[in-house]
Short mmCIF file of C-alpha atoms in Angstrom, two decimals:
data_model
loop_
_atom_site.label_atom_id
_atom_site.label_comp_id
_atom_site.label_asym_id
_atom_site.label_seq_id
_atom_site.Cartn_x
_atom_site.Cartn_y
_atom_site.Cartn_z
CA UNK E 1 24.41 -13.40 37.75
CA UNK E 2 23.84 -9.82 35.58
CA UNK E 3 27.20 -8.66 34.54
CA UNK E 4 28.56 -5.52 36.65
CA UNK E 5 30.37 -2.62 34.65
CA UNK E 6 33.18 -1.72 36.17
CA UNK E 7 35.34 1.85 35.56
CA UNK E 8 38.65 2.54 36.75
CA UNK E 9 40.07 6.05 36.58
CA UNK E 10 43.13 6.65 38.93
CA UNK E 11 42.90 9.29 41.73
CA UNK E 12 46.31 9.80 42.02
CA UNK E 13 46.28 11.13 38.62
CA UNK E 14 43.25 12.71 38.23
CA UNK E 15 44.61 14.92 41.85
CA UNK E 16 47.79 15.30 40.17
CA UNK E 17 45.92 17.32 36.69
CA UNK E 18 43.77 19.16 38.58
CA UNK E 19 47.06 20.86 40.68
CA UNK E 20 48.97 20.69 37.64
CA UNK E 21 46.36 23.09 35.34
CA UNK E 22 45.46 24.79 38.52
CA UNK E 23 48.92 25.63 38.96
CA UNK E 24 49.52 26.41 35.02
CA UNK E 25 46.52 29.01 35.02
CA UNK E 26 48.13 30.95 38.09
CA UNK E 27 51.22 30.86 36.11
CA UNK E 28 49.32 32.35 33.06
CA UNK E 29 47.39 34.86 35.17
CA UNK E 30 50.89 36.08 36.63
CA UNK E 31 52.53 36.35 33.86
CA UNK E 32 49.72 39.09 31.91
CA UNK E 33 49.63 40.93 35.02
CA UNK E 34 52.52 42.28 33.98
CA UNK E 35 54.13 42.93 30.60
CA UNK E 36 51.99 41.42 28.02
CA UNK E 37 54.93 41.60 25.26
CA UNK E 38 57.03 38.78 27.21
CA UNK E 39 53.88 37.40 28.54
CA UNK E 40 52.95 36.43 24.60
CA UNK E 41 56.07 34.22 24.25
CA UNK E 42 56.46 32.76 27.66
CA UNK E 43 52.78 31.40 28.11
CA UNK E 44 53.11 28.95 25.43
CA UNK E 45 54.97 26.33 27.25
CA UNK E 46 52.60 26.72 30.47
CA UNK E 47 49.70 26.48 28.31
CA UNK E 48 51.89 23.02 26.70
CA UNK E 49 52.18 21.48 30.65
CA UNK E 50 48.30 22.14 31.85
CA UNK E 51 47.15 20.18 28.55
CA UNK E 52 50.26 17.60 28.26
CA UNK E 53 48.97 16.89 32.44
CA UNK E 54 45.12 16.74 31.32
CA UNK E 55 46.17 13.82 28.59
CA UNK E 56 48.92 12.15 30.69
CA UNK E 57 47.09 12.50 33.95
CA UNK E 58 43.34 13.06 33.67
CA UNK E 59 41.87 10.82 30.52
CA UNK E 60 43.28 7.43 30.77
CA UNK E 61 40.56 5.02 32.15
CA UNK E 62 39.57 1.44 31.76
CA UNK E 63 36.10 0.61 31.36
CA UNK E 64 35.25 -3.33 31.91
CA UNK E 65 31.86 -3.96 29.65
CA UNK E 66 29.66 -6.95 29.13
CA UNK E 67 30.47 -6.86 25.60
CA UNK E 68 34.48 -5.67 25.64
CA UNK E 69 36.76 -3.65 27.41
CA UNK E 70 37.32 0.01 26.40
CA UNK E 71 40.50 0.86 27.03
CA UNK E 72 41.29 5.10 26.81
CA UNK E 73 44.59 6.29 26.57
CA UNK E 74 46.11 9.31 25.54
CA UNK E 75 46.01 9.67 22.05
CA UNK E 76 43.79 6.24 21.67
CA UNK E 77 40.84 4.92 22.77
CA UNK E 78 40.87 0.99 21.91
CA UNK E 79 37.33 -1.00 22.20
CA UNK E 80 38.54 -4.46 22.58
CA UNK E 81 35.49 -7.30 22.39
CA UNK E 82 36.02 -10.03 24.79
CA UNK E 83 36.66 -12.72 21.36
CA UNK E 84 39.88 -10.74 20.69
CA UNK E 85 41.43 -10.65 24.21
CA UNK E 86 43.81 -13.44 24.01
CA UNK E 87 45.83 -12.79 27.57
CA UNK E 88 46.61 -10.28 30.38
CA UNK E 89 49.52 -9.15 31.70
CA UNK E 90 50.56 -7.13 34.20
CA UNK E 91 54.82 -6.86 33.45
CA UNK E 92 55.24 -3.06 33.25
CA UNK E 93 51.15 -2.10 32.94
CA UNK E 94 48.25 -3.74 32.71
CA UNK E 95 48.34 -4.93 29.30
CA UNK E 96 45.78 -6.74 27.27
CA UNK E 97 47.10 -9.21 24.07
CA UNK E 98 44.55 -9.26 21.48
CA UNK E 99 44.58 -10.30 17.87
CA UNK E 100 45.01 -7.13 16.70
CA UNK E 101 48.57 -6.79 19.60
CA UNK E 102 49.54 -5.15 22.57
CA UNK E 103 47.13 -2.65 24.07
CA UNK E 104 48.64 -1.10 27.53
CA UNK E 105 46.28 0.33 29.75
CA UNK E 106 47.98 3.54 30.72
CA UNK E 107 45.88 4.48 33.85
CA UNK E 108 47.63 1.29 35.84
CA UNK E 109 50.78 1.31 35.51
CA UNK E 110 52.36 -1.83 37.88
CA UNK E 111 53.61 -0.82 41.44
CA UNK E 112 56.70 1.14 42.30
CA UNK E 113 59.79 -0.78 44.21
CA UNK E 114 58.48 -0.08 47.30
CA UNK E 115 55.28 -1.12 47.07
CA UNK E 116 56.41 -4.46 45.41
CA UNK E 117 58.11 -5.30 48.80
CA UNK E 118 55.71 -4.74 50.96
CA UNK E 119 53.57 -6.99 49.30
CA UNK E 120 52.65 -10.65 51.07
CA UNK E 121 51.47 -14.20 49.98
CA UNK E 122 47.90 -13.45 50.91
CA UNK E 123 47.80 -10.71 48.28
CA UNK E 124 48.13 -13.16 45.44
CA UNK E 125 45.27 -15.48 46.66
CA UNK E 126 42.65 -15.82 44.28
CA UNK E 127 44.95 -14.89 40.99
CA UNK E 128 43.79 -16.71 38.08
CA UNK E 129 45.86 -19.93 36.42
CA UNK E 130 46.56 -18.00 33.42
CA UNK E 131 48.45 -15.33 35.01
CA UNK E 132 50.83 -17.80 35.84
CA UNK E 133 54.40 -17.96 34.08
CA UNK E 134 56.62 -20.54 34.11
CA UNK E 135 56.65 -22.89 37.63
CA UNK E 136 53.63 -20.86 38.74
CA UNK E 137 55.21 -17.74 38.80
CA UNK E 138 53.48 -14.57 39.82
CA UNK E 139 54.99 -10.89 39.46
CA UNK E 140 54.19 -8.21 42.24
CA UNK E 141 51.66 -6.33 39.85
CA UNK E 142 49.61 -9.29 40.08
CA UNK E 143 48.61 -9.14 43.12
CA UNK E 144 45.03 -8.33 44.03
CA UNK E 145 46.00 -5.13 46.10
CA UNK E 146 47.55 -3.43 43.53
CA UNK E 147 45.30 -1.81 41.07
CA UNK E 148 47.45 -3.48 38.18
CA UNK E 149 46.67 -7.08 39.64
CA UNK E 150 43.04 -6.41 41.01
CA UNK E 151 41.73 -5.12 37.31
CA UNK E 152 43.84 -7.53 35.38
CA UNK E 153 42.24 -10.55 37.44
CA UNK E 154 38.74 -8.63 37.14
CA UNK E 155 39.11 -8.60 33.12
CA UNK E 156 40.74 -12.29 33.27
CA UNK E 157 38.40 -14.02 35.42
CA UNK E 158 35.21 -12.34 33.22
CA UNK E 159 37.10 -13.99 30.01
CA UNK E 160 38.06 -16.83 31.41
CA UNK E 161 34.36 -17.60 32.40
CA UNK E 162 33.27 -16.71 28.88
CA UNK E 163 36.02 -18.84 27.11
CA UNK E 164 35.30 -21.71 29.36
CA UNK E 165 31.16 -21.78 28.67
CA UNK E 166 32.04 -21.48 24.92
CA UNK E 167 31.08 -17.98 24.08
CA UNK E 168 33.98 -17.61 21.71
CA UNK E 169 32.77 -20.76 19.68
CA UNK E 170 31.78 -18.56 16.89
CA UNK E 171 35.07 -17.06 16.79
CA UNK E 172 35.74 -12.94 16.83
CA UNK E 173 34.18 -10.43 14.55
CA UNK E 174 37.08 -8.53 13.29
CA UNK E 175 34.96 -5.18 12.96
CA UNK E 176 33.87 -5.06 16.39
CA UNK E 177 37.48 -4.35 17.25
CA UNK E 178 38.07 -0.12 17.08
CA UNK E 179 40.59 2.19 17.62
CA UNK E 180 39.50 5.76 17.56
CA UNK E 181 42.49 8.46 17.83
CA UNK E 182 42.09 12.13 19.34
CA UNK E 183 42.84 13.98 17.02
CA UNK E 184 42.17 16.97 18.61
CA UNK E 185 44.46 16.24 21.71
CA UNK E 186 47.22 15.37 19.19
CA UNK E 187 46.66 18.68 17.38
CA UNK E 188 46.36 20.67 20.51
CA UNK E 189 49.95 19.50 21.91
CA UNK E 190 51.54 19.39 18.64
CA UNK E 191 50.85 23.54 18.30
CA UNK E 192 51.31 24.21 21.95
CA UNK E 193 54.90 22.48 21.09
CA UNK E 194 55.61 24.68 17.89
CA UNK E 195 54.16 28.08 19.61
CA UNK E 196 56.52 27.37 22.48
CA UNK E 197 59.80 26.24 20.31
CA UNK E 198 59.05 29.43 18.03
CA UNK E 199 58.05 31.94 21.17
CA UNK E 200 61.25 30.73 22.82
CA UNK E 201 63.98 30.95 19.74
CA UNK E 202 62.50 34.25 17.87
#
């Protein structure tokens, strides 16, 4: 069966940017249609929301691969091959244990309160054995329906298969593993945060 890529990027969030910098270049239009002098100080921390809402909101994604998972977060993007995954879990985000440690997948976070309880046995059929905790155990943002549960058994089931038909015989190659930072989105927020501290206090 030929291996299907798979790419998860929340619509929720992405909805939630796109109002967000909408509503922050309004905001920036308003405030030079008036006095330019205040205008000069004041747009710095609109300018800091629209991009902090692009990085929190718009660029986290989690692209399943036939050779690795790429996981993009906000100031990371982690390339994890399938060797170095050594579990899933789902406690507070999807979050993928690899030799190199914890990666969390920002873009699926696990379900509120009140989508936990409306949650039913049927959602958890089909949830691989190494999911599992203790007694069989399963936590609500393992369940299929959630986006948590449904990509973490997506990603588990692919390893699984792969661990199972001895793929990982060979062992990992520790170079394959990256992690690139944005430097540019870290520079970007960091000024936006000093040009609105110093156009606030002077």
């Amino acid at each position: 069966m030929a291996f299907q890529e798979v790419l998860y990027r929340p619509a929720f969030g992405r909805t939630l940017a796109v109002v967000t910098v909408a509503a922050c270049a309004f905001g920036v239009v308003a405030l030079f249609w008036g006095d330019a002098d205040p205008a000069v100080r004041y747009v710095w921390p609109i300018l800091l929301i629209g991009a902090a809402a692009w990085a929190l909101f718009w660029r986290p994604s989690l692209r399943m691969q036939e050779h690795g998972v790429t996981v993009e977060n906000v100031f990371r993007t982690y390339f994890i091959p399938w060797p170095s995954i050594q579990g899933i879990d789902t406690r507070y985000s999807l979050t993928i244990h690899t030799s190199r440690g914890k990666v969390p997948v920002w873009a699926t976070p696990a379900p509120g309160r009140h989508r936990a309880y409306g949650l039913a046995r049927e959602d958890f059929d089909g949830v691989g054995q190494t999911a599992r905790g203790e007694q069989g155990s399963l936590r609500p943002s393992d369940a299929l329906t959630t986006p948590s549960g449904n990509l973490a058994q997506a990603i588990r089931g692919h390893w699984e298969r792969l661990r199972d038909s001895g793929a990982f015989a060979n062992g990992e190659d520790p170079d394959a593993f990256t992690i690139t930072w944005h430097y540019a989105t870290v520079t970007v927020l960091a000024a936006l945060v000093a040009a609105t501290v110093i156009g606030l206090l002077v």
